[in-house]
Amino acid sequence: MMLSKTCDYGIRAAIFVAGRKDQQFTPIGEISEQLNISFHFLTKILQRLTQESILKSYRGSNGGVALARAAHLISLKDIVSAIDGDNPFGACLLGLNQCSDHNPCPLHEQWNLIRKKMESLFEKTTLAKLATATTAKRFRLTDLTEP
Amino acid sequence: MMLSKTCDYGIRAAIFVAGRKDQQFTPIGEISEQLNISFHFLTKILQRLTQESILKSYRGSNGGVALARAAHLISLKDIVSAIDGDNPFGACLLGLNQCSDHNPCPLHEQWNLIRKKMESLFEKTTLAKLATATTAKRFRLTDLTEP
DNA sequence: CAGATTTAAGACTCTTTTGTCTTAATATAA
DNA sequence: TTATATTAAGACAAAAGAGTCTTAAATCTG
Ligand code: SF4
Ligand code: SF4
């Protein structure tokens, strides 16, 4: 799977937060309940996003987390970078180091086309788009329970 | 990184074996040396490929591993499936279950385009193509040591 | 047969990822 | 002020991935 689970959870939570009507703070407990993610685990992940200034947080009653800036200014890549580290597309298929057009493995040319598309998708896709799409078209952010 | 390290090693070793001039058995020791992969670890990985009938092996002097069928009949997908399990492209970005066009997450449409391309690349790319390209164009199968 | 070579099998260790839990800090509200 | 709600921080545990090592089995060579 492309991204770590940690990263998946972070993205899903961020979309959820971005989709809130009122821009109040959303308690992590509510997010974890809605998305069916362990509360404590999600807390750690969102702390990371808070440290990276993608979310802001507030403690105490009526506290929670909220986007640190407008949803259209937060890309998927921002979140992935914050959680999984710099370039999740740097290494790839064969996991070789120092990949470049100059010293390629035999898959490089074909793979690079796909990789570029992925990178572009992650850069262009913002939380605003994802949140709007999610609520408008009733997309899901959780696993299905029914077979 | 898309694939597990185990899978990377398996692919690289398979390309190396496919690229051998004589279709004799290639000792794993030689592969591990050339590709700079731990001998014991590689042995375990190639055992897997042997069990899955992608390689055949022979013990004793002049033993080693060889392709179990013609190189143009072994696709990358065959190798990936044998090592990392069925469909490495089944789940994806958000890691949700039961993904389909009917019950999508908000990234589904965009992502599916890319995923299809990946799947097709893995299905179309055979060891024959990779081995030929590697030897003809001097592509590399190993990490670079020089900075 | 004896010795060398090479894969097979599986136990074992180390590291990373994933997940849980406890305690502390901060804020609100009664 | 006291109780309650909530994030912060970090220790800890469990599971999976990556890698090592030892012993056994098969095969060839002399
Ligand atoms: S496809 Fe390109 S970037 Fe990926 S491992 Fe090969 S050389 Fe490196
Ligand atoms: S993009 Fe499609 S296949 Fe991937 S997690 Fe979303 S719904 Fe599932």
CSV table of C-alpha atoms (C1' of nucleotides) and ligand atoms in Angstrom, one decimal:
chain,number,residue,atom,x,y,z
A,1,MET,CA,0.0,0.0,0.0
A,2,MET,CA,1.4,3.3,-1.1
A,3,LEU,CA,1.2,5.1,2.2
A,4,SER,CA,1.8,4.0,5.8
A,5,LYS,CA,-1.3,3.4,7.9
A,6,THR,CA,-0.3,6.4,10.0
A,7,CYS,CA,-0.4,8.5,6.9
A,8,ASP,CA,-3.8,7.2,5.8
A,9,TYR,CA,-5.3,7.9,9.2
A,10,GLY,CA,-3.9,11.4,9.1
A,11,ILE,CA,-5.3,12.1,5.7
A,12,ARG,CA,-8.7,10.8,6.6
A,13,ALA,CA,-8.8,12.7,9.8
A,14,ALA,CA,-7.7,15.9,8.0
A,15,ILE,CA,-10.5,15.5,5.4
A,16,PHE,CA,-13.0,14.9,8.2
A,17,VAL,CA,-11.9,18.0,10.0
A,18,ALA,CA,-11.9,20.1,6.8
A,19,GLY,CA,-15.5,18.9,6.2
A,20,ARG,CA,-16.9,20.3,9.4
A,21,LYS,CA,-19.5,23.0,8.9
A,22,ASP,CA,-18.5,25.3,11.8
A,23,GLN,CA,-14.9,26.0,12.0
A,24,GLN,CA,-14.7,25.3,15.7
A,25,PHE,CA,-12.3,22.8,17.2
A,26,THR,CA,-13.2,19.2,16.7
A,27,PRO,CA,-12.4,16.9,19.6
A,28,ILE,CA,-10.2,14.0,18.5
A,29,GLY,CA,-12.5,11.7,20.3
A,30,GLU,CA,-15.2,12.5,17.9
A,31,ILE,CA,-13.0,12.0,14.9
A,32,SER,CA,-11.7,8.7,16.2
A,33,GLU,CA,-15.3,7.6,16.7
A,34,GLN,CA,-16.6,8.7,13.3
A,35,LEU,CA,-13.6,7.2,11.4
A,36,ASN,CA,-13.3,4.2,13.6
A,37,ILE,CA,-9.6,4.8,14.5
A,38,SER,CA,-8.1,4.1,17.9
A,39,PHE,CA,-8.4,7.4,19.9
A,40,HIS,CA,-4.9,7.2,21.4
A,41,PHE,CA,-3.3,6.3,18.2
A,42,LEU,CA,-5.0,9.0,16.3
A,43,THR,CA,-4.1,11.5,19.0
A,44,LYS,CA,-0.4,10.8,18.4
A,45,ILE,CA,-0.8,11.2,14.6
A,46,LEU,CA,-2.7,14.5,14.9
A,47,GLN,CA,-0.1,15.8,17.4
A,48,ARG,CA,2.3,15.3,14.5
A,49,LEU,CA,0.2,17.3,12.2
A,50,THR,CA,-0.2,20.0,14.8
A,51,GLN,CA,3.6,20.2,15.3
A,52,GLU,CA,4.0,20.6,11.6
A,53,SER,CA,1.5,23.4,11.6
A,54,ILE,CA,-1.1,21.7,9.5
A,55,LEU,CA,-3.5,21.6,12.3
A,56,LYS,CA,-3.9,23.8,15.4
A,57,SER,CA,-5.2,22.4,18.7
A,58,TYR,CA,-6.8,23.6,21.8
A,59,ARG,CA,-7.1,21.9,25.1
A,60,GLY,CA,-9.9,21.7,27.6
A,61,SER,CA,-13.6,21.8,27.2
A,62,ASN,CA,-14.7,22.7,23.7
A,63,GLY,CA,-11.2,22.0,22.6
A,64,GLY,CA,-10.0,19.8,19.8
A,65,VAL,CA,-8.2,20.3,16.5
A,66,ALA,CA,-8.8,22.5,13.5
A,67,LEU,CA,-7.1,23.3,10.3
A,68,ALA,CA,-4.2,25.7,10.8
A,69,ARG,CA,-4.9,27.4,7.5
A,70,ALA,CA,-7.6,27.4,4.8
A,71,ALA,CA,-8.4,24.0,3.4
A,72,HIS,CA,-7.5,25.0,-0.1
A,73,LEU,CA,-4.0,25.7,1.1
A,74,ILE,CA,-3.4,22.2,2.5
A,75,SER,CA,-2.4,19.6,-0.1
A,76,LEU,CA,-2.2,15.9,0.3
A,77,LYS,CA,1.5,16.2,-0.2
A,78,ASP,CA,1.7,18.5,2.8
A,79,ILE,CA,0.1,15.9,5.0
A,80,VAL,CA,2.1,13.0,3.6
A,81,SER,CA,5.4,14.9,4.0
A,82,ALA,CA,4.5,15.8,7.5
A,83,ILE,CA,3.9,12.2,8.5
A,84,ASP,CA,5.9,9.9,6.3
A,85,GLY,CA,8.8,12.3,5.7
A,86,ASP,CA,10.0,14.3,2.8
A,87,ASN,CA,9.6,12.5,-0.5
A,88,PRO,CA,7.5,9.4,-0.5
A,89,PHE,CA,8.1,9.2,-4.3
A,90,GLY,CA,11.9,9.7,-4.1
A,91,ALA,CA,12.8,6.0,-4.1
A,92,CYS,CA,10.6,3.6,-5.8
A,93,LEU,CA,10.0,0.3,-7.5
A,94,LEU,CA,13.4,-1.2,-7.1
A,95,GLY,CA,14.2,1.0,-4.1
A,96,LEU,CA,17.5,2.0,-5.6
A,97,ASN,CA,19.4,5.0,-4.3
A,98,GLN,CA,20.3,8.2,-6.2
A,99,CYS,CA,17.7,7.6,-8.9
A,100,SER,CA,17.9,9.9,-11.8
A,101,ASP,CA,17.4,9.9,-15.6
A,102,HIS,CA,21.2,9.5,-15.9
A,103,ASN,CA,21.6,6.4,-13.9
A,104,PRO,CA,18.4,4.5,-14.3
A,105,CYS,CA,17.2,1.0,-13.6
A,106,PRO,CA,15.5,-0.7,-16.4
A,107,LEU,CA,12.0,0.4,-15.2
A,108,HIS,CA,12.8,4.0,-14.8
A,109,GLU,CA,11.4,5.5,-17.9
A,110,GLN,CA,8.0,3.8,-17.7
A,111,TRP,CA,7.8,4.3,-14.0
A,112,ASN,CA,8.7,7.9,-14.0
A,113,LEU,CA,5.6,8.7,-16.1
A,114,ILE,CA,3.4,7.2,-13.4
A,115,ARG,CA,5.4,8.7,-10.6
A,116,LYS,CA,5.1,12.2,-12.0
A,117,LYS,CA,1.3,11.7,-12.2
A,118,MET,CA,1.2,10.6,-8.6
A,119,GLU,CA,3.3,13.5,-7.5
A,120,SER,CA,1.1,15.9,-9.4
A,121,LEU,CA,-2.1,14.4,-7.9
A,122,PHE,CA,-0.8,14.8,-4.4
A,123,GLU,CA,0.3,18.3,-5.0
A,124,LYS,CA,-2.9,19.5,-6.7
A,125,THR,CA,-5.4,17.7,-4.4
A,126,THR,CA,-6.3,20.0,-1.5
A,127,LEU,CA,-8.3,19.3,1.6
A,128,ALA,CA,-10.9,21.8,0.3
A,129,LYS,CA,-11.5,19.7,-2.8
A,130,LEU,CA,-11.6,16.4,-0.9
A,131,ALA,CA,-13.9,17.7,1.8
A,132,THR,CA,-16.3,19.3,-0.7
A,133,ALA,CA,-16.4,16.1,-2.7
A,134,THR,CA,-16.8,14.0,0.3
A,135,THR,CA,-19.9,15.8,1.7
A,136,ALA,CA,-21.4,16.6,-1.7
A,137,LYS,CA,-21.2,13.2,-3.2
A,138,ARG,CA,-21.3,11.2,0.1
A,139,PHE,CA,-17.9,9.6,-0.5
A,140,ARG,CA,-16.8,7.5,2.4
A,141,LEU,CA,-13.8,7.9,4.7
A,142,THR,CA,-14.2,4.6,6.5
A,143,ASP,CA,-14.1,0.9,6.0
A,144,LEU,CA,-17.3,-0.8,5.0
A,145,THR,CA,-18.7,-3.3,7.5
A,146,GLU,CA,-21.2,-5.0,5.3
A,147,PRO,CA,-19.9,-7.8,3.0
B,1,MET,CA,8.1,2.7,-1.2
B,2,MET,CA,5.6,0.9,-3.4
B,3,LEU,CA,7.0,-2.6,-2.8
B,4,SER,CA,8.5,-4.4,0.1
B,5,LYS,CA,12.2,-4.8,0.1
B,6,THR,CA,11.8,-8.5,-0.2
B,7,CYS,CA,9.9,-7.9,-3.4
B,8,ASP,CA,12.5,-5.5,-4.7
B,9,TYR,CA,15.2,-8.0,-4.1
B,10,GLY,CA,13.2,-10.7,-5.8
B,11,ILE,CA,12.6,-8.6,-8.9
B,12,ARG,CA,16.2,-7.6,-9.2
B,13,ALA,CA,17.5,-11.1,-8.8
B,14,ALA,CA,15.0,-12.4,-11.3
B,15,ILE,CA,16.1,-9.8,-13.9
B,16,PHE,CA,19.7,-10.7,-13.2
B,17,VAL,CA,19.0,-14.4,-13.7
B,18,ALA,CA,17.0,-13.7,-16.9
B,19,GLY,CA,20.0,-11.7,-18.2
B,20,ARG,CA,22.4,-14.6,-18.0
B,21,LYS,CA,23.8,-15.6,-21.4
B,22,ASP,CA,23.9,-19.4,-20.8
B,23,GLN,CA,20.8,-20.7,-19.4
B,24,GLN,CA,22.6,-22.7,-16.8
B,25,PHE,CA,21.8,-22.6,-13.2
B,26,THR,CA,23.1,-19.5,-11.5
B,27,PRO,CA,24.3,-19.9,-7.9
B,28,ILE,CA,22.5,-17.7,-5.4
B,29,GLY,CA,25.9,-16.8,-4.0
B,30,GLU,CA,26.8,-15.2,-7.3
B,31,ILE,CA,23.6,-13.2,-7.5
B,32,SER,CA,23.9,-12.0,-4.0
B,33,GLU,CA,27.4,-10.9,-4.6
B,34,GLN,CA,26.6,-9.1,-7.9
B,35,LEU,CA,23.5,-7.4,-6.5
B,36,ASN,CA,24.9,-6.8,-3.1
B,37,ILE,CA,22.2,-8.5,-1.2
B,38,SER,CA,22.7,-10.7,1.8
B,39,PHE,CA,23.1,-14.2,0.7
B,40,HIS,CA,21.0,-15.9,3.3
B,41,PHE,CA,18.2,-13.4,2.9
B,42,LEU,CA,18.2,-13.7,-0.8
B,43,THR,CA,18.1,-17.4,-0.5
B,44,LYS,CA,14.9,-17.2,1.4
B,45,ILE,CA,13.4,-14.9,-1.1
B,46,LEU,CA,14.4,-17.0,-4.1
B,47,GLN,CA,13.1,-20.1,-2.3
B,48,ARG,CA,9.7,-18.4,-2.4
B,49,LEU,CA,10.0,-17.8,-6.1
B,50,THR,CA,11.0,-21.4,-6.6
B,51,GLN,CA,8.0,-22.6,-4.6
B,52,GLU,CA,5.8,-20.5,-6.8
B,53,SER,CA,7.2,-22.0,-9.9
B,54,ILE,CA,8.8,-18.8,-11.2
B,55,LEU,CA,12.3,-20.2,-10.7
B,56,LYS,CA,13.6,-23.7,-10.7
B,57,SER,CA,16.5,-24.7,-8.6
B,58,TYR,CA,19.2,-27.4,-8.5
B,59,ARG,CA,21.3,-28.3,-5.6
B,60,GLY,CA,24.9,-29.4,-5.5
B,61,SER,CA,27.9,-28.4,-7.6
B,62,ASN,CA,27.0,-26.4,-10.7
B,63,GLY,CA,23.6,-25.9,-9.0
B,64,GLY,CA,21.7,-22.7,-8.6
B,65,VAL,CA,18.5,-21.2,-9.8
B,66,ALA,CA,17.1,-20.6,-13.3
B,67,LEU,CA,13.9,-19.3,-14.8
B,68,ALA,CA,11.2,-21.9,-14.7
B,69,ARG,CA,9.8,-20.7,-18.0
B,70,ALA,CA,10.8,-18.4,-20.8
B,71,ALA,CA,11.6,-14.9,-19.7
B,72,HIS,CA,8.9,-13.4,-21.8
B,73,LEU,CA,6.3,-15.4,-19.9
B,74,ILE,CA,7.2,-14.0,-16.5
B,75,SER,CA,5.8,-10.6,-15.7
B,76,LEU,CA,6.6,-8.3,-12.9
B,77,LYS,CA,3.2,-8.9,-11.6
B,78,ASP,CA,3.9,-12.6,-11.3
B,79,ILE,CA,6.9,-11.9,-9.1
B,80,VAL,CA,5.1,-9.3,-7.0
B,81,SER,CA,2.1,-11.6,-6.5
B,82,ALA,CA,4.4,-14.5,-5.5
B,83,ILE,CA,6.2,-12.5,-2.9
B,84,ASP,CA,3.9,-9.7,-1.6
B,85,GLY,CA,0.7,-11.6,-2.0
B,86,ASP,CA,-2.2,-11.3,-4.4
B,87,ASN,CA,-3.0,-7.7,-5.4
B,88,PRO,CA,-0.7,-5.1,-4.2
B,89,PHE,CA,-2.9,-2.6,-6.0
B,90,GLY,CA,-6.2,-3.8,-4.4
B,91,ALA,CA,-6.1,-1.4,-1.4
B,92,CYS,CA,-4.6,1.9,-1.9
B,93,LEU,CA,-4.2,5.5,-0.9
B,94,LEU,CA,-6.6,5.5,2.0
B,95,GLY,CA,-6.3,1.8,2.6
B,96,LEU,CA,-10.0,1.3,2.7
B,97,ASN,CA,-11.6,-2.1,2.2
B,98,GLN,CA,-13.9,-3.2,-0.5
B,99,CYS,CA,-12.9,-0.5,-2.9
B,100,SER,CA,-15.0,-0.1,-5.9
B,101,ASP,CA,-16.4,2.5,-8.2
B,102,HIS,CA,-19.7,2.1,-6.4
B,103,ASN,CA,-18.5,3.0,-2.9
B,104,PRO,CA,-15.5,5.2,-3.4
B,105,CYS,CA,-13.5,7.4,-1.2
B,106,PRO,CA,-13.1,11.0,-2.5
B,107,LEU,CA,-9.8,10.2,-4.2
B,108,HIS,CA,-11.0,7.2,-6.0
B,109,GLU,CA,-11.6,8.5,-9.5
B,110,GLN,CA,-8.3,10.3,-9.9
B,111,TRP,CA,-6.4,7.5,-8.2
B,112,ASN,CA,-7.9,4.8,-10.2
B,113,LEU,CA,-6.5,6.2,-13.4
B,114,ILE,CA,-3.0,6.0,-12.0
B,115,ARG,CA,-3.6,2.6,-10.5
B,116,LYS,CA,-4.8,1.2,-13.8
B,117,LYS,CA,-1.6,2.4,-15.4
B,118,MET,CA,0.5,0.8,-12.7
B,119,GLU,CA,-1.3,-2.5,-13.0
B,120,SER,CA,-0.9,-2.5,-16.7
B,121,LEU,CA,2.8,-1.7,-16.4
B,122,PHE,CA,3.3,-4.6,-14.1
B,123,GLU,CA,1.4,-6.9,-16.3
B,124,LYS,CA,3.0,-5.9,-19.5
B,125,THR,CA,6.6,-5.8,-18.3
B,126,THR,CA,8.3,-9.1,-18.6
B,127,LEU,CA,11.6,-10.3,-17.5
B,128,ALA,CA,12.6,-10.7,-21.1
B,129,LYS,CA,12.1,-6.9,-21.7
B,130,LEU,CA,13.8,-6.0,-18.5
B,131,ALA,CA,16.8,-8.2,-19.0
B,132,THR,CA,17.3,-7.1,-22.6
B,133,ALA,CA,17.0,-3.5,-21.7
B,134,THR,CA,19.4,-4.0,-18.8
B,135,THR,CA,22.2,-5.5,-20.7
B,136,ALA,CA,21.7,-3.5,-23.9
B,137,LYS,CA,21.5,-0.1,-22.3
B,138,ARG,CA,23.6,-0.9,-19.3
B,139,PHE,CA,20.9,-0.1,-16.8
B,140,ARG,CA,21.7,-0.8,-13.3
B,141,LEU,CA,20.3,-3.2,-10.8
B,142,THR,CA,22.2,-2.1,-7.8
B,143,ASP,CA,22.7,0.9,-5.5
B,144,LEU,CA,25.3,3.4,-6.5
B,145,THR,CA,28.2,3.8,-4.1
B,146,GLU,CA,29.7,7.0,-5.4
B,147,PRO,CA,28.1,10.2,-4.2
C,1,DC,C1',33.0,-43.5,-0.8
C,2,DA,C1',34.7,-38.8,0.8
C,3,DG,C1',34.6,-34.1,0.3
C,4,DA,C1',33.0,-29.9,-1.6
C,5,DT,C1',29.2,-27.2,-3.3
C,6,DT,C1',24.9,-25.5,-3.2
C,7,DT,C1',19.8,-25.1,-2.1
C,8,DA,C1',16.0,-26.1,1.7
C,9,DA,C1',14.1,-25.3,5.9
C,10,DG,C1',13.4,-23.2,9.9
C,11,DA,C1',14.8,-21.1,14.3
C,12,DC,C1',16.3,-16.9,15.9
C,13,DT,C1',17.3,-11.8,16.3
C,14,DC,C1',16.9,-6.9,15.2
C,15,DT,C1',14.2,-3.0,13.6
C,16,DT,C1',10.2,-0.6,12.3
C,17,DT,C1',5.4,0.0,12.4
C,18,DT,C1',1.3,-0.1,14.8
C,19,DG,C1',-1.2,0.4,18.7
C,20,DT,C1',-2.2,0.9,24.0
C,21,DC,C1',-1.9,3.1,28.3
C,22,DT,C1',-0.7,6.3,31.9
C,23,DT,C1',0.4,10.7,33.6
C,24,DA,C1',0.7,15.7,32.9
C,25,DA,C1',-0.8,20.1,31.2
C,26,DT,C1',-4.5,23.3,29.9
C,27,DA,C1',-8.9,25.1,29.5
C,28,DT,C1',-14.0,25.5,30.6
C,29,DA,C1',-17.9,25.6,33.6
C,30,DA,C1',-20.5,25.2,37.7
D,1,DT,C1',-12.2,26.3,43.7
D,2,DT,C1',-13.5,21.8,42.1
D,3,DA,C1',-14.9,18.8,38.6
D,4,DT,C1',-14.8,17.8,33.9
D,5,DA,C1',-13.1,17.8,29.2
D,6,DT,C1',-9.5,17.7,26.2
D,7,DT,C1',-4.7,17.6,24.1
D,8,DA,C1',0.6,16.6,25.1
D,9,DA,C1',4.1,13.6,26.0
D,10,DG,C1',6.2,9.6,26.4
D,11,DA,C1',6.7,4.8,28.2
D,12,DC,C1',5.4,0.5,26.9
D,13,DA,C1',3.6,-3.7,24.1
D,14,DA,C1',2.4,-6.3,20.0
D,15,DA,C1',2.9,-7.4,15.3
D,16,DA,C1',5.2,-7.3,11.0
D,17,DG,C1',9.3,-6.7,8.1
D,18,DA,C1',14.1,-7.4,7.4
D,19,DG,C1',18.0,-10.0,8.2
D,20,DT,C1',21.2,-13.8,10.3
D,21,DC,C1',22.6,-18.3,11.3
D,22,DT,C1',22.6,-23.3,11.8
D,23,DT,C1',21.6,-27.7,10.2
D,24,DA,C1',19.9,-30.8,6.7
D,25,DA,C1',19.4,-32.6,2.1
D,26,DA,C1',20.9,-33.0,-2.6
D,27,DT,C1',24.3,-33.2,-6.1
D,28,DC,C1',28.8,-33.3,-8.3
D,29,DT,C1',33.8,-34.4,-8.5
D,30,DG,C1',37.7,-37.0,-7.6
E,1,SF4,S1,12.4,3.4,-11.7
E,1,SF4,FE1,13.9,5.1,-11.7
E,1,SF4,S2,13.5,6.1,-9.7
E,1,SF4,FE2,12.6,4.0,-9.6
E,1,SF4,S3,14.3,2.7,-8.8
E,1,SF4,FE3,14.4,2.6,-11.0
E,1,SF4,S4,15.9,4.2,-11.5
E,1,SF4,FE4,15.2,4.6,-9.5
E,2,SF4,S1,-9.0,5.6,-4.1
E,2,SF4,FE1,-10.6,4.1,-4.6
E,2,SF4,S2,-9.5,2.1,-4.3
E,2,SF4,FE2,-8.3,3.7,-3.3
E,2,SF4,S3,-9.0,3.8,-1.1
E,2,SF4,FE3,-10.2,5.3,-2.3
E,2,SF4,S4,-12.1,4.2,-2.9
E,2,SF4,FE4,-10.5,2.6,-2.3
